Amino acid sequence: MEIVFVACVHLDPRGHGKLLKLISLENPTHIFVELSPWGLFFRKTRHRILLDRLRGNLKKAARALDISYDKALSHPSIKAIIARISTPYEFRAAYLFSRSRPCFLTLVDSSLFSFKHTSGWHELVCEANLRQLLKQDPPSLSAQVAFEYRLAREAFQNASRKEGKKTDPSGDGTAEERERDIWLCNQLLLQLSIFSPLKSVYIGGWRHFLPNTYFMQGIKTTPKLRRRTILLSDSRERILPTGF
């Protein structure tokens, strides 16, 4: 079996087109997406409600700060919220490909983790939060995503220089995040054992694919599984060293 890990930066404004092109080039028979059934259901059923509430509260916040609604709507933090509550580009690209080819699509993230993550989203769109965000002056969303890709490239390059050295799983992150990493690994290995796809693509956040994470440490224990990792860069796809 072969699996290609596609390391993404979430909320990438150009992610859908880049990812769809990459999936088409790889032409897998199975796609795994780092999204939970709850996360998808929540967005499908609550997206319109959250978006309407955001628009209404954004008008109030913009009026209170004496700025135009259009300017408020184009604020990077507001655009990030809209992207967050929408169906992720990772799923949309994978779903579109799976509809056009004989390809299975499986969600592999934890609904329990996702439930905790989405439980506070109503506070994201409240007027008080929007007003605070509008007072800030962050870089554009595209600039933030480009910076995140640079961080990812540097992290993988540093890991490449340490390749071959025995390392323990990373202790970074909270206990809940480490638990999720292990859960993702076990879920993926279970799905691989069930479907045994000849070639699959796993789409997820780039931090999971660093070699010293609990996720990748678990994947490495699987015999006869050829692995590649590709960083979905803001400029072009970057194939990372074999074995990541």
PDB file of C-alpha atoms in Angstrom:
ATOM      1  CA  MET A   1       0.000   0.000   0.000  1.00  0.00           C
ATOM      2  CA  GLU A   2       1.040   3.576  -0.646  1.00  0.00           C
ATOM      3  CA  ILE A   3      -0.212   6.636   1.207  1.00  0.00           C
ATOM      4  CA  VAL A   4       0.446  10.283   0.407  1.00  0.00           C
ATOM      5  CA  PHE A   5       0.115  12.719   3.293  1.00  0.00           C
ATOM      6  CA  VAL A   6      -0.913  16.153   2.040  1.00  0.00           C
ATOM      7  CA  ALA A   7       0.151  18.736   4.616  1.00  0.00           C
ATOM      8  CA  CYS A   8      -2.227  21.702   4.500  1.00  0.00           C
ATOM      9  CA  VAL A   9      -2.590  25.078   6.119  1.00  0.00           C
ATOM     10  CA  HIS A  10      -6.202  25.472   7.160  1.00  0.00           C
ATOM     11  CA  LEU A  11      -8.170  28.470   5.829  1.00  0.00           C
ATOM     12  CA  ASP A  12      -5.865  28.810   2.787  1.00  0.00           C
ATOM     13  CA  PRO A  13      -7.909  31.027   0.393  1.00  0.00           C
ATOM     14  CA  ARG A  14      -6.393  29.219  -2.610  1.00  0.00           C
ATOM     15  CA  GLY A  15      -6.409  25.797  -1.012  1.00  0.00           C
ATOM     16  CA  HIS A  16      -9.334  24.298  -2.927  1.00  0.00           C
ATOM     17  CA  GLY A  17      -7.835  24.728  -6.386  1.00  0.00           C
ATOM     18  CA  LYS A  18      -4.332  23.664  -5.362  1.00  0.00           C
ATOM     19  CA  LEU A  19      -5.574  20.615  -3.495  1.00  0.00           C
ATOM     20  CA  LEU A  20      -7.929  19.464  -6.250  1.00  0.00           C
ATOM     21  CA  LYS A  21      -5.074  19.697  -8.759  1.00  0.00           C
ATOM     22  CA  LEU A  22      -2.768  17.710  -6.489  1.00  0.00           C
ATOM     23  CA  ILE A  23      -5.346  14.994  -5.801  1.00  0.00           C
ATOM     24  CA  SER A  24      -5.998  14.662  -9.527  1.00  0.00           C
ATOM     25  CA  LEU A  25      -2.264  14.213 -10.176  1.00  0.00           C
ATOM     26  CA  GLU A  26      -1.961  11.556  -7.471  1.00  0.00           C
ATOM     27  CA  ASN A  27      -5.202   9.828  -8.588  1.00  0.00           C
ATOM     28  CA  PRO A  28      -5.830   7.818  -5.383  1.00  0.00           C
ATOM     29  CA  THR A  29      -8.443   5.105  -4.896  1.00  0.00           C
ATOM     30  CA  HIS A  30      -9.172   6.317  -1.362  1.00  0.00           C
ATOM     31  CA  ILE A  31      -9.040   9.736   0.319  1.00  0.00           C
ATOM     32  CA  PHE A  32      -8.928  10.281   4.064  1.00  0.00           C
ATOM     33  CA  VAL A  33      -9.844  13.769   5.286  1.00  0.00           C
ATOM     34  CA  GLU A  34      -8.970  15.125   8.707  1.00  0.00           C
ATOM     35  CA  LEU A  35     -12.539  16.162   9.455  1.00  0.00           C
ATOM     36  CA  SER A  36     -15.015  14.563  11.842  1.00  0.00           C
ATOM     37  CA  PRO A  37     -18.594  13.554  11.030  1.00  0.00           C
ATOM     38  CA  TRP A  38     -19.736  16.048  13.675  1.00  0.00           C
ATOM     39  CA  GLY A  39     -17.628  18.843  12.187  1.00  0.00           C
ATOM     40  CA  LEU A  40     -19.178  18.315   8.776  1.00  0.00           C
ATOM     41  CA  PHE A  41     -22.714  17.976  10.158  1.00  0.00           C
ATOM     42  CA  PHE A  42     -22.333  21.093  12.317  1.00  0.00           C
ATOM     43  CA  ARG A  43     -21.186  23.216   9.398  1.00  0.00           C
ATOM     44  CA  LYS A  44     -23.934  21.942   7.109  1.00  0.00           C
ATOM     45  CA  THR A  45     -26.702  22.572   9.636  1.00  0.00           C
ATOM     46  CA  ARG A  46     -25.412  25.686  11.437  1.00  0.00           C
ATOM     47  CA  HIS A  47     -23.437  27.528   8.789  1.00  0.00           C
ATOM     48  CA  ARG A  48     -26.350  29.659   7.551  1.00  0.00           C
ATOM     49  CA  ILE A  49     -27.446  30.515  11.090  1.00  0.00           C
ATOM     50  CA  LEU A  50     -23.923  31.484  12.152  1.00  0.00           C
ATOM     51  CA  LEU A  51     -23.349  33.482   8.971  1.00  0.00           C
ATOM     52  CA  ASP A  52     -26.595  35.408   9.359  1.00  0.00           C
ATOM     53  CA  ARG A  53     -25.760  36.137  12.989  1.00  0.00           C
ATOM     54  CA  LEU A  54     -22.258  37.263  12.011  1.00  0.00           C
ATOM     55  CA  ARG A  55     -23.607  39.642   9.382  1.00  0.00           C
ATOM     56  CA  GLY A  56     -26.127  41.168  11.758  1.00  0.00           C
ATOM     57  CA  ASN A  57     -23.650  41.632  14.587  1.00  0.00           C
ATOM     58  CA  LEU A  58     -20.952  42.847  12.198  1.00  0.00           C
ATOM     59  CA  LYS A  59     -23.209  45.667  11.023  1.00  0.00           C
ATOM     60  CA  LYS A  60     -23.737  46.722  14.650  1.00  0.00           C
ATOM     61  CA  ALA A  61     -20.024  46.501  15.427  1.00  0.00           C
ATOM     62  CA  ALA A  62     -19.073  48.457  12.307  1.00  0.00           C
ATOM     63  CA  ARG A  63     -21.629  51.140  13.104  1.00  0.00           C
ATOM     64  CA  ALA A  64     -20.319  51.423  16.674  1.00  0.00           C
ATOM     65  CA  LEU A  65     -16.761  51.876  15.382  1.00  0.00           C
ATOM     66  CA  ASP A  66     -17.863  54.224  12.589  1.00  0.00           C
ATOM     67  CA  ILE A  67     -16.552  52.113   9.734  1.00  0.00           C
ATOM     68  CA  SER A  68     -18.350  50.822   6.661  1.00  0.00           C
ATOM     69  CA  TYR A  69     -19.858  47.359   6.615  1.00  0.00           C
ATOM     70  CA  ASP A  70     -17.894  46.460   3.457  1.00  0.00           C
ATOM     71  CA  LYS A  71     -14.630  47.410   5.140  1.00  0.00           C
ATOM     72  CA  ALA A  72     -15.555  45.373   8.198  1.00  0.00           C
ATOM     73  CA  LEU A  73     -16.460  42.390   6.025  1.00  0.00           C
ATOM     74  CA  SER A  74     -13.049  42.507   4.321  1.00  0.00           C
ATOM     75  CA  HIS A  75     -11.159  42.534   7.637  1.00  0.00           C
ATOM     76  CA  PRO A  76      -8.747  39.523   7.793  1.00  0.00           C
ATOM     77  CA  SER A  77     -10.121  38.277  11.118  1.00  0.00           C
ATOM     78  CA  ILE A  78     -13.703  38.382   9.829  1.00  0.00           C
ATOM     79  CA  LYS A  79     -12.704  36.544   6.656  1.00  0.00           C
ATOM     80  CA  ALA A  80     -10.998  33.931   8.821  1.00  0.00           C
ATOM     81  CA  ILE A  81     -14.175  33.400  10.861  1.00  0.00           C
ATOM     82  CA  ILE A  82     -16.252  32.998   7.705  1.00  0.00           C
ATOM     83  CA  ALA A  83     -13.769  30.420   6.383  1.00  0.00           C
ATOM     84  CA  ARG A  84     -13.750  28.589   9.718  1.00  0.00           C
ATOM     85  CA  ILE A  85     -17.525  28.160   9.927  1.00  0.00           C
ATOM     86  CA  SER A  86     -17.757  27.109   6.266  1.00  0.00           C
ATOM     87  CA  THR A  87     -17.151  23.610   4.907  1.00  0.00           C
ATOM     88  CA  PRO A  88     -13.340  23.261   4.751  1.00  0.00           C
ATOM     89  CA  TYR A  89     -11.680  23.390   1.355  1.00  0.00           C
ATOM     90  CA  GLU A  90      -9.951  20.105   2.226  1.00  0.00           C
ATOM     91  CA  PHE A  91     -13.299  18.288   2.238  1.00  0.00           C
ATOM     92  CA  ARG A  92     -14.757  20.160  -0.726  1.00  0.00           C
ATOM     93  CA  ALA A  93     -11.804  19.299  -2.972  1.00  0.00           C
ATOM     94  CA  ALA A  94     -11.746  15.663  -1.856  1.00  0.00           C
ATOM     95  CA  TYR A  95     -15.506  15.309  -2.287  1.00  0.00           C
ATOM     96  CA  LEU A  96     -15.434  16.817  -5.776  1.00  0.00           C
ATOM     97  CA  PHE A  97     -12.705  14.413  -6.852  1.00  0.00           C
ATOM     98  CA  SER A  98     -14.447  11.379  -5.318  1.00  0.00           C
ATOM     99  CA  ARG A  99     -17.602  12.214  -7.285  1.00  0.00           C
ATOM    100  CA  SER A 100     -15.715  12.197 -10.585  1.00  0.00           C
ATOM    101  CA  ARG A 101     -13.613   9.042 -10.102  1.00  0.00           C
ATOM    102  CA  PRO A 102     -13.981   5.588  -8.522  1.00  0.00           C
ATOM    103  CA  CYS A 103     -12.603   6.789  -5.204  1.00  0.00           C
ATOM    104  CA  PHE A 104     -13.736   6.280  -1.605  1.00  0.00           C
ATOM    105  CA  LEU A 105     -13.849   9.203   0.820  1.00  0.00           C
ATOM    106  CA  THR A 106     -13.564   8.701   4.584  1.00  0.00           C
ATOM    107  CA  LEU A 107     -13.629  11.202   7.447  1.00  0.00           C
ATOM    108  CA  VAL A 108     -11.121  10.272  10.143  1.00  0.00           C
ATOM    109  CA  ASP A 109     -11.198  12.934  12.839  1.00  0.00           C
ATOM    110  CA  SER A 110     -12.750  12.659  16.301  1.00  0.00           C
ATOM    111  CA  SER A 111     -16.295  13.963  16.690  1.00  0.00           C
ATOM    112  CA  LEU A 112     -15.716  14.324  20.435  1.00  0.00           C
ATOM    113  CA  PHE A 113     -12.747  16.631  19.862  1.00  0.00           C
ATOM    114  CA  SER A 114     -14.682  18.485  17.174  1.00  0.00           C
ATOM    115  CA  PHE A 115     -17.698  18.933  19.427  1.00  0.00           C
ATOM    116  CA  LYS A 116     -15.545  20.628  22.053  1.00  0.00           C
ATOM    117  CA  HIS A 117     -13.894  22.760  19.361  1.00  0.00           C
ATOM    118  CA  THR A 118     -17.150  23.983  17.810  1.00  0.00           C
ATOM    119  CA  SER A 119     -19.037  24.520  21.069  1.00  0.00           C
ATOM    120  CA  GLY A 120     -17.732  28.076  21.376  1.00  0.00           C
ATOM    121  CA  TRP A 121     -18.298  29.162  17.792  1.00  0.00           C
ATOM    122  CA  HIS A 122     -21.423  31.131  18.639  1.00  0.00           C
ATOM    123  CA  GLU A 123     -19.198  33.404  20.714  1.00  0.00           C
ATOM    124  CA  LEU A 124     -17.009  34.006  17.661  1.00  0.00           C
ATOM    125  CA  VAL A 125     -19.808  35.860  15.918  1.00  0.00           C
ATOM    126  CA  CYS A 126     -21.089  37.855  18.893  1.00  0.00           C
ATOM    127  CA  GLU A 127     -20.950  41.648  18.587  1.00  0.00           C
ATOM    128  CA  ALA A 128     -18.451  42.134  21.413  1.00  0.00           C
ATOM    129  CA  ASN A 129     -15.933  39.751  19.842  1.00  0.00           C
ATOM    130  CA  LEU A 130     -16.372  41.241  16.374  1.00  0.00           C
ATOM    131  CA  ARG A 131     -15.879  44.732  17.730  1.00  0.00           C
ATOM    132  CA  GLN A 132     -12.601  43.721  19.382  1.00  0.00           C
ATOM    133  CA  LEU A 133     -11.384  42.050  16.197  1.00  0.00           C
ATOM    134  CA  LEU A 134     -12.194  45.095  14.070  1.00  0.00           C
ATOM    135  CA  LYS A 135     -10.000  47.239  16.330  1.00  0.00           C
ATOM    136  CA  GLN A 136      -6.977  45.111  15.454  1.00  0.00           C
ATOM    137  CA  ASP A 137      -4.827  45.442  12.342  1.00  0.00           C
ATOM    138  CA  PRO A 138      -3.552  41.957  11.449  1.00  0.00           C
ATOM    139  CA  PRO A 139      -1.907  40.959   8.137  1.00  0.00           C
ATOM    140  CA  SER A 140      -4.158  39.785   5.339  1.00  0.00           C
ATOM    141  CA  LEU A 141      -5.417  36.221   5.514  1.00  0.00           C
ATOM    142  CA  SER A 142      -3.271  35.344   2.491  1.00  0.00           C
ATOM    143  CA  ALA A 143      -0.189  36.754   4.235  1.00  0.00           C
ATOM    144  CA  GLN A 144      -0.966  34.792   7.394  1.00  0.00           C
ATOM    145  CA  VAL A 145      -1.340  31.583   5.375  1.00  0.00           C
ATOM    146  CA  ALA A 146       1.917  32.240   3.481  1.00  0.00           C
ATOM    147  CA  PHE A 147       3.693  32.742   6.819  1.00  0.00           C
ATOM    148  CA  GLU A 148       2.257  29.455   8.102  1.00  0.00           C
ATOM    149  CA  TYR A 149       3.557  27.640   5.000  1.00  0.00           C
ATOM    150  CA  ARG A 150       7.015  29.096   5.640  1.00  0.00           C
ATOM    151  CA  LEU A 151       6.865  27.798   9.213  1.00  0.00           C
ATOM    152  CA  ALA A 152       5.882  24.380   7.870  1.00  0.00           C
ATOM    153  CA  ARG A 153       8.752  24.289   5.356  1.00  0.00           C
ATOM    154  CA  GLU A 154      11.279  25.237   8.032  1.00  0.00           C
ATOM    155  CA  ALA A 155       9.883  22.627  10.429  1.00  0.00           C
ATOM    156  CA  PHE A 156      10.121  19.858   7.829  1.00  0.00           C
ATOM    157  CA  GLN A 157      13.615  20.967   6.783  1.00  0.00           C
ATOM    158  CA  ASN A 158      14.789  20.867  10.390  1.00  0.00           C
ATOM    159  CA  ALA A 159      13.230  17.437  10.800  1.00  0.00           C
ATOM    160  CA  SER A 160      14.956  16.260   7.617  1.00  0.00           C
ATOM    161  CA  ARG A 161      18.361  17.165   9.044  1.00  0.00           C
ATOM    162  CA  LYS A 162      17.574  15.018  12.082  1.00  0.00           C
ATOM    163  CA  GLU A 163      16.254  12.103  10.004  1.00  0.00           C
ATOM    164  CA  GLY A 164      17.587   8.757  11.133  1.00  0.00           C
ATOM    165  CA  LYS A 165      18.109   9.837  14.718  1.00  0.00           C
ATOM    166  CA  LYS A 166      15.981   8.110  17.324  1.00  0.00           C
ATOM    167  CA  THR A 167      13.500  10.576  18.815  1.00  0.00           C
ATOM    168  CA  ASP A 168      10.626  10.280  21.246  1.00  0.00           C
ATOM    169  CA  PRO A 169       7.181  11.529  20.237  1.00  0.00           C
ATOM    170  CA  SER A 170       6.832  15.268  20.625  1.00  0.00           C
ATOM    171  CA  GLY A 171       5.606  16.511  23.966  1.00  0.00           C
ATOM    172  CA  ASP A 172       4.357  19.739  22.420  1.00  0.00           C
ATOM    173  CA  GLY A 173       0.718  20.651  22.709  1.00  0.00           C
ATOM    174  CA  THR A 174      -1.881  19.913  25.339  1.00  0.00           C
ATOM    175  CA  ALA A 175      -2.758  16.470  26.627  1.00  0.00           C
ATOM    176  CA  GLU A 176      -5.999  16.703  24.654  1.00  0.00           C
ATOM    177  CA  GLU A 177      -4.096  17.444  21.431  1.00  0.00           C
ATOM    178  CA  ARG A 178      -1.726  14.532  22.003  1.00  0.00           C
ATOM    179  CA  GLU A 179      -4.721  12.298  22.671  1.00  0.00           C
ATOM    180  CA  ARG A 180      -6.252  13.445  19.394  1.00  0.00           C
ATOM    181  CA  ASP A 181      -2.992  12.712  17.548  1.00  0.00           C
ATOM    182  CA  ILE A 182      -3.039   9.135  18.822  1.00  0.00           C
ATOM    183  CA  TRP A 183      -6.742   8.820  18.016  1.00  0.00           C
ATOM    184  CA  LEU A 184      -6.150   9.992  14.429  1.00  0.00           C
ATOM    185  CA  CYS A 185      -3.347   7.487  13.974  1.00  0.00           C
ATOM    186  CA  ASN A 186      -5.379   4.570  15.302  1.00  0.00           C
ATOM    187  CA  GLN A 187      -8.386   5.547  13.215  1.00  0.00           C
ATOM    188  CA  LEU A 188      -6.328   5.769  10.037  1.00  0.00           C
ATOM    189  CA  LEU A 189      -4.631   2.430  10.657  1.00  0.00           C
ATOM    190  CA  LEU A 190      -8.025   0.840  11.284  1.00  0.00           C
ATOM    191  CA  GLN A 191      -9.402   2.228   8.017  1.00  0.00           C
ATOM    192  CA  LEU A 192      -6.337   1.075   6.102  1.00  0.00           C
ATOM    193  CA  SER A 193      -6.755  -2.436   7.500  1.00  0.00           C
ATOM    194  CA  ILE A 194     -10.428  -2.466   6.489  1.00  0.00           C
ATOM    195  CA  PHE A 195     -10.144  -1.049   2.963  1.00  0.00           C
ATOM    196  CA  SER A 196      -6.517  -1.949   2.048  1.00  0.00           C
ATOM    197  CA  PRO A 197      -6.388   0.737  -0.661  1.00  0.00           C
ATOM    198  CA  LEU A 198      -3.645   0.364  -3.238  1.00  0.00           C
ATOM    199  CA  LYS A 199      -3.004   4.104  -3.095  1.00  0.00           C
ATOM    200  CA  SER A 200      -4.553   6.586  -0.711  1.00  0.00           C
ATOM    201  CA  VAL A 201      -4.258  10.268   0.128  1.00  0.00           C
ATOM    202  CA  TYR A 202      -4.565  11.618   3.660  1.00  0.00           C
ATOM    203  CA  ILE A 203      -5.392  15.325   3.871  1.00  0.00           C
ATOM    204  CA  GLY A 204      -4.714  17.104   7.139  1.00  0.00           C
ATOM    205  CA  GLY A 205      -2.972  19.851   9.043  1.00  0.00           C
ATOM    206  CA  TRP A 206       0.786  19.942   8.435  1.00  0.00           C
ATOM    207  CA  ARG A 207       1.784  19.766  12.092  1.00  0.00           C
ATOM    208  CA  HIS A 208       0.516  16.181  12.384  1.00  0.00           C
ATOM    209  CA  PHE A 209       2.972  15.014   9.730  1.00  0.00           C
ATOM    210  CA  LEU A 210       6.210  16.030  11.398  1.00  0.00           C
ATOM    211  CA  PRO A 211       8.145  12.813  12.057  1.00  0.00           C
ATOM    212  CA  ASN A 212       8.289  13.110  15.868  1.00  0.00           C
ATOM    213  CA  THR A 213       4.527  13.483  16.386  1.00  0.00           C
ATOM    214  CA  TYR A 214       2.533  10.714  17.996  1.00  0.00           C
ATOM    215  CA  PHE A 215       0.616  10.450  14.722  1.00  0.00           C
ATOM    216  CA  MET A 216       3.620   9.776  12.486  1.00  0.00           C
ATOM    217  CA  GLN A 217       5.423   7.661  15.082  1.00  0.00           C
ATOM    218  CA  GLY A 218       2.416   5.356  15.049  1.00  0.00           C
ATOM    219  CA  ILE A 219       2.188   5.287  11.254  1.00  0.00           C
ATOM    220  CA  LYS A 220       5.868   4.312  10.973  1.00  0.00           C
ATOM    221  CA  THR A 221       5.177   1.046  12.806  1.00  0.00           C
ATOM    222  CA  THR A 222       2.984  -0.188   9.941  1.00  0.00           C
ATOM    223  CA  PRO A 223       4.888  -2.684   7.768  1.00  0.00           C
ATOM    224  CA  LYS A 224       4.768  -2.555   3.957  1.00  0.00           C
ATOM    225  CA  LEU A 225       3.245   0.925   3.922  1.00  0.00           C
ATOM    226  CA  ARG A 226       5.049   3.286   1.543  1.00  0.00           C
ATOM    227  CA  ARG A 227       4.748   6.904   2.671  1.00  0.00           C
ATOM    228  CA  ARG A 228       5.237  10.290   1.059  1.00  0.00           C
ATOM    229  CA  THR A 229       4.471  13.748   2.422  1.00  0.00           C
ATOM    230  CA  ILE A 230       3.650  16.739   0.237  1.00  0.00           C
ATOM    231  CA  LEU A 231       3.336  20.257   1.572  1.00  0.00           C
ATOM    232  CA  LEU A 232       0.549  22.109  -0.185  1.00  0.00           C
ATOM    233  CA  SER A 233       2.621  25.256  -0.475  1.00  0.00           C
ATOM    234  CA  ASP A 234       1.277  28.720  -1.206  1.00  0.00           C
ATOM    235  CA  SER A 235       3.421  28.804  -4.352  1.00  0.00           C
ATOM    236  CA  ARG A 236       3.720  25.187  -5.475  1.00  0.00           C
ATOM    237  CA  GLU A 237       3.433  21.651  -4.166  1.00  0.00           C
ATOM    238  CA  ARG A 238       6.596  20.582  -2.359  1.00  0.00           C
ATOM    239  CA  ILE A 239       7.470  16.931  -2.062  1.00  0.00           C
ATOM    240  CA  LEU A 240       9.221  16.332   1.230  1.00  0.00           C
ATOM    241  CA  PRO A 241      11.900  13.713   1.930  1.00  0.00           C
ATOM    242  CA  THR A 242      10.752  10.108   1.602  1.00  0.00           C
ATOM    243  CA  GLY A 243       9.924   8.558   4.946  1.00  0.00           C
ATOM    244  CA  PHE A 244       8.105  11.550   6.440  1.00  0.00           C
TER     245      PHE A 244
END
